[in-house]
Structure formats: C-alpha cells, structure tokens
Coordinates of C-alpha atoms in Angstrom, one line a residue:
Chain A
M248 CA 5.2 54.3 4.2
A249 CA 1.4 53.4 3.1
T250 CA 3.5 51.4 0.9
T251 CA 6.0 49.4 3.2
V252 CA 2.5 49.5 5.9
G253 CA 0.6 48.0 2.9
S254 CA 3.7 45.1 2.4
A255 CA 3.6 44.2 6.0
D256 CA -0.1 44.1 5.3
E257 CA 0.6 41.1 2.6
D258 CA 3.4 39.4 4.7
G259 CA 1.8 38.3 8.1
G260 CA 4.5 37.3 9.8
G261 CA 3.5 39.5 12.9
G262 CA 6.8 39.9 14.0
R263 CA 8.4 40.9 10.6
G264 CA 5.7 43.5 9.6
S265 CA 6.2 45.8 13.1
T266 CA 9.7 45.6 12.0
D267 CA 8.9 47.3 9.1
A268 CA 7.1 49.7 10.4
A269 CA 10.0 50.3 12.6
L270 CA 12.6 50.8 10.7
C271 CA 9.9 53.5 8.9
G272 CA 9.2 54.6 11.7
D273 CA 13.0 56.1 12.3
E274 CA 13.2 57.5 9.4
D275 CA 9.7 60.0 9.7
G276 CA 12.4 60.2 12.8
G277 CA 9.0 60.3 15.3
R278 CA 7.8 58.0 17.7
E279 CA 3.8 59.0 17.4
G280 CA 4.3 57.7 13.9
V281 CA 6.5 54.2 15.3
R282 CA 3.2 53.0 17.8
A283 CA 0.7 54.2 15.4
A284 CA 2.1 52.7 12.6
G285 CA 2.8 49.6 14.8
S286 CA -0.9 49.1 15.7
R287 CA -2.1 49.6 12.1
A288 CA 0.6 47.0 12.0
R289 CA -0.7 44.5 14.2
A290 CA -4.3 45.2 13.4
A291 CA -3.4 44.0 9.8
A292 CA -0.7 41.3 10.2
H293 CA -3.8 39.5 12.9
R294 CA -6.9 39.7 10.3
R295 CA -3.8 38.0 7.7
R296 CA -3.3 35.2 10.4
R297 CA -7.1 35.6 11.0
R298 CA -7.9 34.9 7.2
Q299 CA -4.7 32.3 6.8
T300 CA -6.4 30.0 9.3
V301 CA -9.7 30.4 8.0
V302 CA -7.8 29.4 4.1
A303 CA -5.8 26.8 5.5
Y304 CA -9.3 24.9 7.5
L305 CA -11.1 24.9 3.9
F306 CA -8.3 23.3 2.3
L307 CA -8.1 20.8 4.8
T308 CA -11.7 20.6 5.1
P309 CA -12.0 17.6 2.9
S310 CA -10.0 15.9 4.9
L311 CA -10.3 16.3 7.9
F312 CA -14.4 15.3 6.9
F313 CA -13.7 12.0 5.9
F314 CA -10.8 11.8 8.2
A315 CA -14.0 12.1 10.7
V316 CA -16.8 9.4 8.7
F317 CA -13.6 7.0 7.8
L318 CA -11.4 6.4 10.2
V319 CA -12.9 7.5 13.7
L320 CA -16.3 7.1 13.0
P321 CA -15.4 3.1 12.2
L322 CA -13.2 2.8 15.5
L323 CA -15.7 4.3 17.5
F324 CA -18.1 1.6 15.8
A325 CA -15.2 -0.6 15.8
V326 CA -15.7 -0.9 19.0
L327 CA -19.1 -0.4 20.0
L328 CA -18.9 -3.3 17.8
S329 CA -16.9 -5.4 19.6
L330 CA -18.6 -5.3 23.0
S331 CA -22.2 -6.2 21.8
R332 CA -24.5 -8.9 19.9
W333 CA -24.9 -7.9 17.0
A334 CA -25.8 -10.1 13.5
G335 CA -28.8 -7.7 11.2
F336 CA -28.5 -4.6 9.3
D337 CA -31.2 -2.6 11.8
L338 CA -28.8 -0.5 14.1
A339 CA -31.6 -1.0 16.7
D340 CA -30.9 -4.9 17.4
I341 CA -27.4 -4.0 18.9
R342 CA -26.9 -6.2 21.9
P343 CA -24.3 -5.0 24.1
V344 CA -22.6 -8.1 25.8
G345 CA -19.5 -6.8 27.7
T346 CA -15.9 -8.9 26.9
D347 CA -18.0 -11.8 26.1
N348 CA -16.7 -11.8 22.0
F349 CA -12.9 -11.7 23.2
A350 CA -13.6 -14.6 25.8
A351 CA -15.5 -16.4 23.1
L352 CA -12.3 -15.8 21.1
F353 CA -9.6 -17.0 23.9
A354 CA -12.1 -19.5 26.1
R355 CA -10.8 -23.4 25.5
G356 CA -11.6 -25.1 22.9
S357 CA -11.7 -21.7 20.7
S358 CA -9.5 -22.5 17.7
F359 CA -8.3 -18.8 17.9
L360 CA -5.2 -18.7 19.0
T361 CA -4.4 -21.8 17.5
P362 CA -4.5 -22.8 15.1
V363 CA -5.5 -19.7 13.4
L364 CA -3.2 -16.9 15.6
S365 CA 0.2 -19.7 15.7
N366 CA -0.4 -19.6 11.9
T367 CA -1.0 -16.1 11.3
L368 CA 3.0 -15.7 13.7
L369 CA 4.2 -18.0 11.3
Y370 CA 3.0 -17.1 8.7
A371 CA 4.0 -13.2 9.5
L372 CA 7.3 -14.6 10.5
G373 CA 8.3 -17.2 7.4
T374 CA 7.5 -14.4 4.8
V375 CA 10.2 -12.4 6.5
V376 CA 12.5 -14.5 7.0
L377 CA 12.4 -15.9 3.5
A378 CA 12.2 -11.5 2.1
L379 CA 14.8 -10.6 4.1
S380 CA 17.3 -13.2 3.1
G381 CA 16.5 -13.3 -0.5
A382 CA 16.7 -9.8 -0.4
V383 CA 20.0 -9.1 0.8
L384 CA 21.7 -11.9 -0.7
V385 CA 20.2 -10.2 -3.8
A386 CA 20.3 -6.4 -3.5
H387 CA 23.9 -7.0 -1.7
C388 CA 25.2 -9.3 -5.4
I389 CA 23.7 -7.0 -7.9
T390 CA 25.4 -4.0 -6.5
N391 CA 28.4 -6.5 -8.3
L392 CA 27.1 -6.3 -11.8
R393 CA 26.1 -4.2 -14.6
F394 CA 22.4 -3.3 -15.9
Q395 CA 20.9 -2.6 -12.0
G396 CA 18.2 -1.0 -12.5
L397 CA 17.1 -3.6 -15.1
W398 CA 18.0 -6.6 -12.6
R399 CA 15.7 -4.3 -9.6
T400 CA 13.0 -4.3 -12.2
L401 CA 12.5 -8.3 -12.4
Y402 CA 11.9 -8.1 -8.7
F403 CA 9.9 -5.0 -9.0
L404 CA 7.8 -6.7 -11.7
P405 CA 5.0 -8.5 -8.4
I406 CA 4.5 -5.5 -6.4
V407 CA 2.2 -4.4 -8.8
T408 CA 0.6 -7.1 -9.9
T409 CA -2.9 -7.5 -8.4
V410 CA -3.2 -10.7 -6.1
V411 CA -5.9 -12.6 -7.5
A412 CA -3.1 -12.7 -10.7
V413 CA -0.5 -13.5 -8.2
G414 CA -2.4 -15.9 -6.2
N415 CA -3.9 -17.2 -9.5
V416 CA -0.9 -17.7 -11.1
W417 CA 1.0 -20.0 -7.8
K418 CA -2.2 -22.2 -7.2
Y419 CA -2.5 -23.7 -10.8
M420 CA 1.7 -23.6 -10.9
Y421 CA 1.1 -25.5 -7.8
E422 CA -1.4 -27.7 -9.4
P423 CA -0.5 -31.4 -10.1
G424 CA -0.5 -30.8 -13.8
G425 CA 0.6 -27.4 -13.2
L426 CA 4.6 -25.6 -13.5
V427 CA 6.5 -27.1 -10.2
N428 CA 5.6 -30.1 -10.1
G429 CA 5.4 -30.1 -13.8
V430 CA 9.6 -29.2 -12.7
L431 CA 9.7 -31.9 -10.0
N432 CA 8.4 -34.8 -11.8
A433 CA 11.3 -33.1 -14.6
L434 CA 13.9 -33.7 -11.8
G435 CA 12.6 -37.8 -11.3
L436 CA 10.5 -36.0 -7.8
R437 CA 6.6 -37.2 -7.8
S438 CA 4.0 -34.9 -7.1
A439 CA 3.0 -33.0 -4.2
A440 CA -0.4 -31.8 -3.2
F441 CA 0.9 -28.6 -1.6
L442 CA -2.1 -26.6 -1.7
Q443 CA -4.4 -29.8 -0.4
D444 CA -2.2 -31.0 2.5
P445 CA -2.3 -29.1 6.1
A446 CA 1.4 -30.2 5.8
T447 CA 2.3 -28.0 3.1
A448 CA -0.7 -25.7 2.7
L449 CA 0.5 -22.7 4.9
P450 CA 4.4 -22.8 3.9
S451 CA 3.3 -23.2 0.2
I452 CA 1.5 -20.1 -0.3
V453 CA 4.6 -18.1 2.7
V454 CA 7.0 -18.4 -0.5
V455 CA 4.3 -16.2 -2.4
Q456 CA 4.5 -13.6 0.2
A457 CA 7.7 -14.1 0.5
W458 CA 8.0 -14.3 -3.7
A459 CA 5.7 -11.3 -4.0
S460 CA 8.3 -8.6 -1.5
L461 CA 11.3 -9.3 -2.5
G462 CA 11.6 -6.4 -4.9
S463 CA 10.6 -3.7 -2.6
A464 CA 13.0 -5.1 0.5
I465 CA 15.5 -4.9 -2.4
L466 CA 14.7 -1.8 -3.0
V467 CA 14.9 -0.6 0.4
L468 CA 18.8 -3.0 1.0
T469 CA 19.8 -1.0 -2.1
A470 CA 19.4 2.4 -1.0
G471 CA 21.2 1.2 2.3
L472 CA 23.9 -0.5 0.9
K473 CA 24.2 2.7 -1.3
A474 CA 25.0 5.0 1.5
I475 CA 28.0 3.2 3.3
P476 CA 30.6 4.9 2.1
R477 CA 33.1 3.9 -0.3
S478 CA 36.3 3.7 1.9
Y479 CA 35.3 1.3 4.8
Y480 CA 35.3 -0.9 2.0
E481 CA 38.5 0.5 0.2
A482 CA 40.1 0.2 3.8
A483 CA 39.0 -3.5 4.2
E484 CA 40.4 -4.7 0.9
L485 CA 44.2 -2.6 2.2
D486 CA 43.7 -5.3 5.2
G487 CA 42.9 -7.6 2.3
A488 CA 40.1 -9.2 4.0
G489 CA 38.0 -11.5 1.6
Q490 CA 35.0 -11.0 0.3
F491 CA 32.6 -13.0 2.9
T492 CA 34.7 -11.3 5.6
V493 CA 33.9 -8.0 4.4
F494 CA 30.1 -9.0 3.6
A495 CA 30.4 -9.9 7.1
R496 CA 31.8 -6.9 8.8
I497 CA 31.3 -4.6 7.1
T498 CA 28.1 -4.5 5.2
L499 CA 25.6 -6.6 7.5
P500 CA 26.9 -4.3 10.3
L501 CA 26.2 -1.0 8.7
L502 CA 23.0 -2.5 6.5
R503 CA 21.2 -2.8 10.6
P504 CA 19.1 0.2 10.3
S505 CA 17.9 -0.9 7.0
L506 CA 17.6 -4.8 7.5
L507 CA 15.3 -3.4 10.9
F508 CA 13.1 -1.2 8.8
V509 CA 12.5 -4.6 6.2
C510 CA 12.2 -6.8 8.9
V511 CA 9.1 -5.1 11.4
T512 CA 7.3 -3.0 7.8
Q513 CA 7.3 -7.1 6.2
F514 CA 6.2 -8.5 9.4
I515 CA 3.2 -6.3 10.1
T516 CA 2.2 -6.3 6.6
G517 CA 2.1 -10.3 6.8
L518 CA -0.2 -9.7 10.0
Q519 CA -2.1 -7.8 8.5
S520 CA -2.1 -9.7 5.4
F521 CA -5.4 -12.1 4.0
A522 CA -6.1 -11.8 0.8
L523 CA -3.3 -14.3 -1.2
I524 CA -5.0 -17.1 1.4
I525 CA -8.3 -15.9 0.3
V526 CA -7.2 -16.3 -3.5
M527 CA -5.1 -19.6 -2.8
T528 CA -7.4 -20.9 -0.6
G529 CA -10.7 -19.8 -0.3
E530 CA -11.2 -20.4 3.3
G531 CA -8.1 -20.3 4.0
G532 CA -8.0 -24.5 3.9
P533 CA -7.5 -27.5 4.2
G534 CA -9.7 -27.7 7.3
D535 CA -7.7 -24.7 9.2
A536 CA -4.3 -25.2 8.0
T537 CA -3.7 -22.0 6.5
N538 CA -6.4 -20.0 8.2
V539 CA -5.7 -15.6 9.1
A540 CA -6.7 -13.6 12.0
A541 CA -7.8 -10.8 9.3
L542 CA -9.0 -14.2 6.9
E543 CA -10.8 -15.4 10.8
M544 CA -12.5 -11.6 10.9
Y545 CA -13.8 -11.0 7.5
Q546 CA -15.5 -14.9 7.5
R547 CA -17.0 -14.0 10.4
A548 CA -18.3 -11.0 9.6
F549 CA -19.5 -11.4 5.8
K550 CA -19.8 -14.4 6.0
Y551 CA -21.1 -15.2 9.4
G552 CA -22.3 -12.1 9.9
D553 CA -21.8 -11.8 13.5
W554 CA -20.1 -8.8 13.6
G555 CA -20.0 -8.5 17.7
S556 CA -17.2 -11.1 17.0
A557 CA -15.7 -10.6 14.0
S558 CA -14.9 -6.3 15.5
A559 CA -14.0 -8.8 18.4
A560 CA -10.9 -10.4 16.7
A561 CA -10.0 -7.3 14.3
L562 CA -9.4 -5.2 17.4
V563 CA -7.4 -8.2 18.7
L564 CA -4.9 -8.5 15.9
F565 CA -5.0 -4.5 16.3
V566 CA -3.5 -4.6 19.5
L567 CA -0.8 -6.9 18.2
I568 CA 0.6 -4.7 15.7
L569 CA 0.4 -1.9 17.6
V570 CA 2.6 -3.0 20.2
I571 CA 4.8 -4.3 17.1
T572 CA 4.7 -1.0 15.6
L573 CA 5.5 1.0 19.2
V574 CA 8.4 -2.2 19.6
Q575 CA 9.5 -0.7 16.2
L576 CA 10.0 2.9 17.4
W577 CA 11.5 2.0 20.8
L578 CA 14.5 0.6 18.4
F579 CA 14.6 2.6 15.7
R580 CA 15.2 5.3 18.5
R581 CA 17.3 3.6 20.3
K582 CA 19.1 2.7 17.2
G583 CA 19.0 6.7 16.5
E584 CA 21.3 6.8 20.0
D585 CA 23.9 4.2 19.0
A586 CA 24.6 5.7 15.7
Chain B
M173 CA 30.9 0.6 -7.7
R174 CA 33.2 -0.8 -8.6
R175 CA 34.1 -3.3 -5.9
R176 CA 36.5 -6.5 -6.1
R177 CA 34.9 -9.1 -7.4
R178 CA 36.4 -12.4 -7.0
F179 CA 33.3 -14.4 -7.6
P180 CA 31.4 -12.4 -10.4
W181 CA 29.8 -15.7 -12.1
L182 CA 28.2 -16.2 -8.3
S183 CA 26.0 -13.1 -8.3
Y184 CA 25.4 -12.8 -11.8
L185 CA 24.5 -16.8 -10.8
L186 CA 22.5 -16.0 -7.7
V187 CA 21.1 -12.4 -9.3
G188 CA 20.0 -14.9 -12.8
V189 CA 18.3 -17.8 -10.7
G190 CA 16.3 -15.0 -8.5
A191 CA 15.2 -13.4 -11.5
V192 CA 14.2 -16.2 -13.0
V193 CA 12.2 -17.5 -10.6
T194 CA 10.9 -14.3 -10.1
V195 CA 10.1 -13.7 -14.6
V196 CA 8.6 -17.1 -14.6
P197 CA 5.5 -17.3 -13.4
F198 CA 4.9 -14.2 -15.8
L199 CA 5.6 -16.4 -18.2
D200 CA 3.4 -18.9 -17.4
M201 CA -0.1 -16.2 -17.5
L202 CA 1.1 -15.6 -21.0
L203 CA 2.2 -18.9 -22.3
T204 CA -0.7 -20.8 -20.1
S205 CA -4.0 -17.7 -21.6
F206 CA -2.6 -19.1 -25.8
K207 CA -3.6 -23.5 -24.4
G208 CA -5.6 -24.9 -26.2
A209 CA -9.3 -26.0 -24.9
G210 CA -8.0 -29.9 -22.7
E211 CA -3.7 -28.2 -23.1
Y212 CA -3.9 -27.6 -19.1
G213 CA -3.3 -30.0 -16.8
R214 CA -2.5 -33.0 -19.6
L215 CA 0.7 -35.0 -18.6
P216 CA 3.9 -34.5 -18.4
Y217 CA 4.1 -30.6 -18.0
R218 CA 4.5 -28.7 -21.1
F219 CA 5.6 -25.1 -20.6
L220 CA 4.9 -23.8 -24.3
P221 CA 1.2 -24.4 -25.9
E222 CA 1.1 -27.1 -29.0
A223 CA -0.5 -23.7 -30.8
F224 CA -0.9 -20.2 -29.7
E225 CA -4.6 -19.9 -29.3
L226 CA -6.5 -16.7 -28.4
S227 CA -9.8 -18.8 -28.3
N228 CA -9.2 -19.3 -24.1
Y229 CA -9.7 -13.9 -24.8
R230 CA -13.1 -14.5 -26.1
E231 CA -14.2 -17.2 -24.0
A232 CA -13.3 -14.8 -21.2
F233 CA -15.1 -12.4 -23.2
V234 CA -18.2 -14.7 -23.2
R235 CA -18.6 -15.6 -19.3
L236 CA -17.7 -11.7 -18.7
D237 CA -19.3 -9.2 -18.5
L238 CA -15.7 -7.4 -19.7
P239 CA -16.8 -4.4 -20.9
L240 CA -18.5 -3.1 -16.7
L241 CA -15.6 -5.1 -15.0
F242 CA -13.0 -2.2 -16.9
R243 CA -15.5 0.0 -16.7
N244 CA -15.7 0.4 -13.2
S245 CA -12.2 -0.8 -12.1
V246 CA -11.3 3.0 -15.1
V247 CA -14.3 5.4 -13.0
A248 CA -12.5 3.9 -9.6
T249 CA -9.3 4.6 -10.5
A250 CA -9.2 7.2 -12.0
V251 CA -11.9 8.7 -9.3
I252 CA -9.8 7.6 -6.5
T253 CA -6.5 8.9 -8.1
G254 CA -8.2 12.6 -8.7
S255 CA -9.4 12.5 -5.3
V256 CA -6.6 12.1 -3.1
L257 CA -4.3 13.6 -5.4
L258 CA -6.5 17.3 -5.3
T259 CA -7.0 16.5 -1.5
S260 CA -3.7 15.5 -0.7
S261 CA -1.8 19.4 -2.3
L262 CA -4.7 21.3 -0.5
A263 CA -3.5 19.8 2.8
G264 CA -0.1 19.4 2.0
Y265 CA -0.2 23.2 1.1
A266 CA -2.6 24.0 4.2
L267 CA 0.3 22.6 6.1
A268 CA 3.0 23.3 5.1
K269 CA 3.0 27.2 4.2
L270 CA 0.1 27.7 6.2
R271 CA -0.2 29.3 9.8
F272 CA -3.0 28.6 11.9
P273 CA -3.8 27.3 14.8
G274 CA -3.5 23.7 15.4
R275 CA -1.9 22.6 12.7
D276 CA 0.6 20.3 14.5
L277 CA -1.6 18.5 16.4
I278 CA -3.7 18.0 12.8
F279 CA -1.0 16.8 11.4
R280 CA 0.4 14.6 14.1
L281 CA -3.5 12.9 13.2
V282 CA -1.7 12.9 9.4
L283 CA 0.5 11.0 10.3
A284 CA -1.6 8.9 12.3
T285 CA -4.0 7.9 10.8
M286 CA -1.1 5.6 8.2
M287 CA -0.6 3.6 11.1
F288 CA -4.1 1.7 10.9
P289 CA -4.2 -1.7 9.1
P290 CA -7.3 -1.8 6.8
F291 CA -8.8 -5.0 7.8
V292 CA -9.9 -3.4 11.3
F293 CA -12.0 -0.5 8.8
F294 CA -13.6 -3.0 6.9
I295 CA -16.6 -4.3 8.2
P296 CA -17.3 -0.5 10.1
H297 CA -17.4 0.9 6.1
F298 CA -19.3 -1.2 4.7
L299 CA -21.4 -0.9 8.0
I300 CA -21.6 3.3 7.1
L301 CA -22.1 2.9 3.8
V302 CA -25.4 0.5 3.9
H303 CA -26.1 3.1 6.3
W304 CA -25.2 6.5 4.8
P305 CA -28.2 9.3 5.0
L306 CA -30.7 10.3 2.3
A307 CA -29.0 7.5 -0.4
G308 CA -29.7 5.1 -2.1
G309 CA -34.0 4.8 -0.7
N310 CA -32.2 6.0 2.9
G311 CA -34.1 8.7 5.4
L312 CA -32.7 11.3 7.2
L313 CA -30.8 8.5 9.6
G314 CA -29.5 6.2 7.5
D315 CA -32.4 3.5 7.2
G316 CA -34.6 2.3 4.9
G317 CA -31.9 1.8 1.9
A318 CA -28.9 0.1 0.8
G319 CA -27.2 3.1 0.9
L320 CA -24.4 3.8 -1.1
T321 CA -23.5 0.0 -1.9
V322 CA -25.7 0.9 -4.8
S323 CA -23.8 2.5 -6.9
L324 CA -20.2 3.1 -8.1
A325 CA -19.5 5.6 -5.0
A326 CA -18.9 2.5 -2.8
L327 CA -16.1 1.1 -4.2
V328 CA -14.7 4.8 -4.2
M329 CA -15.6 6.8 -1.0
P330 CA -13.2 5.0 1.8
F331 CA -10.1 5.4 -0.7
L332 CA -10.7 9.3 -1.6
V333 CA -8.0 10.8 0.8
S334 CA -4.8 9.3 1.5
G335 CA -2.4 10.3 4.8
F336 CA 0.5 9.1 3.4
G337 CA -0.6 11.5 0.5
I338 CA -0.9 13.9 2.9
F339 CA 2.7 13.6 4.5
L340 CA 3.9 12.7 1.2
M341 CA 3.2 16.6 -0.1
R342 CA 3.3 18.5 2.6
Q343 CA 7.4 17.3 3.0
F344 CA 7.3 18.3 -0.7
I345 CA 6.2 21.8 -0.5
V346 CA 7.9 22.6 2.9
S347 CA 11.1 22.9 0.1
V348 CA 9.4 25.9 -1.9
P349 CA 11.1 28.7 -1.0
D350 CA 9.2 30.8 0.4
E351 CA 10.2 34.2 -1.5
M352 CA 7.7 32.4 -4.2
L353 CA 5.2 32.3 -2.4
E354 CA 5.3 36.2 -1.0
A355 CA 5.1 37.7 -4.8
A356 CA 2.1 36.5 -5.5
R357 CA 0.8 37.8 -2.8
I358 CA 2.4 40.3 -2.7
D359 CA 0.5 40.7 -5.9
G360 CA -2.0 40.9 -4.6
A361 CA -2.8 36.5 -5.5
G362 CA -5.0 35.2 -2.5
E363 CA -4.0 31.5 -0.9
F364 CA -6.2 29.7 -3.7
T365 CA -4.7 31.4 -6.3
V366 CA -1.1 31.4 -4.8
W367 CA -1.7 26.7 -4.5
W368 CA -3.3 26.4 -8.4
R369 CA -0.3 29.2 -9.4
I370 CA 3.0 28.1 -7.7
V371 CA 2.6 24.8 -5.6
V372 CA 0.4 23.1 -7.5
P373 CA 3.5 23.3 -10.3
Q374 CA 5.9 22.9 -8.6
T375 CA 4.7 19.7 -6.7
K376 CA 4.8 18.6 -11.2
P377 CA 7.5 15.8 -9.7
V378 CA 6.1 14.8 -6.3
A379 CA 2.6 14.6 -7.7
V380 CA 3.6 11.8 -10.4
T381 CA 4.7 9.7 -8.1
L382 CA 1.7 9.6 -6.0
A383 CA -0.2 9.4 -8.6
L384 CA 1.3 6.6 -10.2
L385 CA 1.3 4.5 -6.4
T386 CA -2.5 5.6 -6.1
F387 CA -3.0 4.5 -9.5
V388 CA -1.3 0.9 -8.8
S389 CA -3.2 0.0 -5.3
A390 CA -6.4 1.2 -6.7
W391 CA -6.1 -1.1 -9.6
N392 CA -4.8 -4.0 -7.9
E393 CA -7.6 -3.3 -4.8
Y394 CA -9.1 -6.4 -3.6
I395 CA -11.1 -7.4 -0.6
W396 CA -12.9 -4.2 -0.3
A397 CA -14.1 -4.4 -4.1
L398 CA -15.7 -8.5 -3.1
L399 CA -18.0 -7.1 -0.5
V400 CA -19.5 -4.5 -2.1
S401 CA -20.0 -6.0 -5.1
T402 CA -21.5 -9.2 -2.7
A403 CA -23.4 -7.0 -3.0
N404 CA -24.1 -5.6 -5.3
P405 CA -22.6 -7.3 -8.5
R406 CA -22.4 -4.4 -10.8
L407 CA -19.8 -3.6 -9.0
M408 CA -17.7 -5.5 -9.9
T409 CA -14.1 -5.0 -11.1
L410 CA -11.0 -6.7 -13.2
P411 CA -9.8 -8.9 -10.8
V412 CA -13.4 -9.1 -8.9
G413 CA -14.8 -10.2 -12.0
I414 CA -11.8 -12.7 -12.8
Q415 CA -12.2 -14.4 -9.8
T416 CA -15.4 -15.2 -10.7
L417 CA -14.5 -17.2 -13.1
Q418 CA -12.6 -20.5 -10.3
S419 CA -16.3 -20.9 -9.7
Y420 CA -17.0 -22.8 -13.6
L421 CA -16.6 -26.1 -12.9
D422 CA -13.8 -28.0 -15.7
P423 CA -10.9 -26.1 -14.0
N424 CA -8.8 -26.9 -16.7
R425 CA -10.9 -25.6 -19.7
M426 CA -11.0 -22.2 -16.9
V427 CA -7.7 -22.1 -16.4
P428 CA -6.3 -20.5 -19.8
V429 CA -9.6 -18.7 -19.7
M430 CA -8.8 -17.2 -16.3
M431 CA -5.3 -16.5 -17.5
A432 CA -6.0 -14.5 -20.6
G433 CA -8.3 -13.0 -17.6
L434 CA -5.8 -11.9 -15.5
M435 CA -3.2 -11.1 -18.6
L436 CA -6.1 -8.1 -20.0
S437 CA -6.4 -6.9 -16.0
V438 CA -2.2 -7.4 -15.8
L439 CA -1.0 -5.3 -18.8
P440 CA -2.3 -1.6 -18.0
V441 CA -0.3 -1.3 -14.6
L442 CA 2.9 -3.3 -16.0
L443 CA 3.0 -0.7 -19.6
L444 CA 2.1 2.3 -17.3
F445 CA 4.8 0.8 -14.1
L446 CA 7.7 0.1 -17.0
L447 CA 7.6 3.6 -18.4
L448 CA 7.4 5.7 -15.3
Q449 CA 9.3 3.4 -13.4
K450 CA 11.1 5.8 -11.6
Y451 CA 8.5 8.1 -10.4
Y452 CA 7.1 4.2 -8.8
I453 CA 10.3 2.9 -7.4
R454 CA 10.8 6.9 -5.5
G455 CA 7.4 6.7 -4.3
V456 CA 8.7 3.1 -2.5
M457 CA 11.7 4.2 -1.6
L458 CA 10.1 7.8 0.5
S459 CA 7.2 5.2 2.0
G460 CA 9.1 2.1 2.5
L461 CA 6.3 -0.1 2.1
K462 CA 4.8 -1.8 1.2

C-alpha cells in the first residue's frame, strides 16, 4: 500500500492518484482505508502540483524576463516615444506632443505617403510577383528532373548569405564595369545606370530581393507539390490531358494553400526589409527613389536623432503589417473551411 | 516522381538558366576577389581575372582589423546560439510537459512574439541598452554612462531568447513519450534531471536544426550590429567591418578587396550549410519564413 501511494505521489496527476488509491482500498476491503489513502494521495498530488508550478516558472524565468525587458517594455516605450518629442539621451527631456508626429507624417507635402510608403508597397509587391512566379516555375520543373536536391541547394545559397554580401555583389554587378552591363554590352546593348537612375533604381533592388528569396519559396512550394496525390495526375493522363492543362487545372489549384502562404509571408518580409537598400544605395537614393518606410524610420532615428517621429513611422508600418497578417489569418481560415 | 515528360528539355533549360543566375553572382564575387589592381572596372568587362592574385586578401587584412571582426562575430554568434538553445529547451520542456497555472497564456504570448517585426524594436532596444542600470558607468536609474553599449553584450542582448525557438522545441518535446519521463521520476529524478537526462538527448535533431538557423541568422545580422558599432567601433562584426571598405576613395581598387573580405565572411556559413543542409532545410520548412 505504501509503495502504491508513493507511486501516486510521483505521478502528480490528481485523477490517476486517486484511482490508484481506490484500487488499493478495494484490495484492503475497507471504506475507511479508501478515504484515508484518498486524502493522503490528494495532499501529495497537491504538493506535487505546487512543486511542478515552481519548477515550470523557474524553467521559464529567463525567457519571461527577456520578453518583459526586450518585448513588452520596448513596445510601451515605442508608443510613448511616438507621442513625444525627444532628441536626446536624457530621459527627463521627453516632451509629450500628442499625435503631432503622426499628423506630420501624413501632412500635405510630407514625403511619407509618397514616395516612401508607395515605394514600400511597390517593393513588397514586386518582390512577391517575381519570386512567386519564378518559384512556381522552378519548383514545378524541378519535379521533372534528376538530382532534385542539388538543384534546390543551388537555389538556396543566397538565403544563407549575409545581406552585405548579396547587396554589394549585385551593386557592383550593376556598375558600368560590372557583370550585368558586361552582358548587356556583349549583346550589343548600351550600359544602363541601374542604381543611379531614379526610374530603374527601385526595380533593380526588387530583382535582387526576389533573387534572394527564391530558394525558400521553392522549398515551401515543393512541399506543397509533394502533398498532391499522384492519382490525380494519373487520372488526368488517362483522360489524355496535356502537360499545360494538367499544370493549370490540377497543380495550380491544389497548390493554392502553399502559394497563399508564400505570397503573404514574402509580402510581409518585403514590407519590412531595408537592409538590402542600405547596402546598395546608402540612404535610399537617388533622391527618395528607393526610400522605404523602415529605412525612413531608421534614418529619422539614428541619423537625425528624431526618436519621436521615427517611432511614429515604425508604428504606422507595424499597424500596416498587422492588418495584412490578420487578413492572412482570415484567408487561411476560410481556405480551411473550403477544404 | 513518375510523370509525363513531354518537355524534359524545357524543364532542364528553365531550371538550368535559373541556377546559373543564382550561382553566377557568387562566382563573380569569388573571381573579382582575385582581380588585380585596375582590372575591375576596365571595359570591356571580363568575367575571369587575368592572373589569380592574392593581393586583395592581403589588402583586406591591412585595411581591416580582421582578428577583431572575426572575434566579435564568433563570440556573438556562439553566445546567441548557445543561449537560444538553452532557453528554448528549458521553456519548451515546461510548456510541453509540466502542468501549471498560466501555461496556455504564456504559450500564446510566445506565439505572439513571432508576429512583431524587428524594426519596431531597434529604437527602444538601443535606448534600453544605453540606459541599462549599473553598467558602463550608469547609475541605478540608468543615467550617466554608456550602458551596455561599451561591451560585447550589446551585440547579443536582443537575440538571447527566440519565440520561434521555444515554439519549435515545445512542438518537438510534446512527442517525447510521457512514460519515459514518468519512469525517471519514479526513480527519484527531479525535473531538472528529467530535462537534462531524458529530454535533452531526445531533442538532439531539432536542436541541430535550431542551432543552425540561429547560427546563420546571427552570423549574418547586419542592421543591429551596424547600430551598436556606430556607438562603439570596437563592436564591429564581419559584415559591418567589410561594409566600411566602401568609403575608401577609389572604388575600382576597393571593389576587389571588398569581395575578398566578403568571401572570408561568407565561406564559414556556406561550408556549414553544405555540410548540414538537411537540418537547415527542415528548419526553413518548419518555420516557413525567412
């Protein structure tokens, strides 16, 4: 009996502990014994639960401390800053100004809506369109080839490479003496000033961002392709459907969840990115041609020391991304109901 | 995959051209790093260097304090990776296998942390580190000194815990059989022993995945490292240090040196990725991001 209660003690699950005790009681044949063992087991289970709570919170302490200091506090701080004017490092100098910072962002003549926010949207949209269409084609074609792993590894290289390398290599490939213009010249075309011309600067960087994100898109789409039952293709083959019909009528519709996923995550990544732009153009130039919201925030804060309006810009972009994330969740849920 | 292959050549052509476009910039980086003085920027463009010169690598060592850059990158990456593994495993175990009030709430909080874009935190993180109490000459209220921006801690602090890491670990630990944990507990093991002796060995595969993902992103981190090293140049990491080369005057001379520096910074990660790519790819599939 003692050993059984002991094991109930180790068990911790209140329900199971009392069942064990009840079983013992039946063996003893007395109701008194059942009650005594039951209450002892309950007390033990209670002690055990309390000990488990303490241990669990001990295990969680580093993470919770971190989230408090580097997540909750900064969020509150960002909101506070966005409602203040502050140019220094002395916390006593913070002056509340209400919603002035937001008003200034959206004021007539402010560059925040155009070109900064419009650039941000174009950048994200362009990246998604290029990366997604490229990834669909490549992921689909790879399934016809041998050495699939090798191909995917090649496409994956840019993802594990630092943005400083990606940005600089492409920046110098776009230069007059670089590879891209070299190829253009070899084809008999004139050199283009890709990053110096306001008309071509943003698209030129969009291409690089799409190039860099192709690999992960291919990976997700490959997983989606592998999930499509072979029998669908066999049935289509029996019906004599051509390859393009099969692709348009079977592959694409069944791939919709993966497509949607890649589309939305890449779009959100595109809205946030600015490191590539810093590396390739320095300050979002020429003029504001490649300036995007996150870069604008970065410069307002760390170049001009205007923490208030920088935080306001960050929060506007944050809300935009939050809305898009919610739409994404909504779309996914609807998709789940369809299926 | 056995499929109708009416146009295999079309597939080969498309995938092949794409692969060339993907790989050529890396080749260009490698080849340019061997180009001699005056060779970059000369027209017409030539893909191959005239002679494979190592002078750019020597120049990179002269222009940059490479030992310092390497040390900062290695220390920061190691600390971040170690910390993320440890805290994710501990928190993941608690959330997966221990019963306590507030568990669901904390798990939801962890999921929510993945939704916040990093740029929202740049400004507050920087200010928090500057005003960190009792560090770098600061008083109890965090005033008076430079805070943590004087030390390597500034490079790692915002990355020590990962919501995604906790999530990944928790999902994996849930599948560790309860019977194994129970058996250890009956033998008198405390929860810490159960975690260390049963859970940690069981979670090795996912730990490798998480370590690799964390390593790559920490090694490649640019914006945050740029920020803290603007405050304190002794904190420069490899990517930040190499980027400073572009401020030298003669770009045609500097580009090959820069490519040499970039090769040095990219090679460790590329090698690690090629060795352990199956773990990395699984991680990206699991996270679906990046």
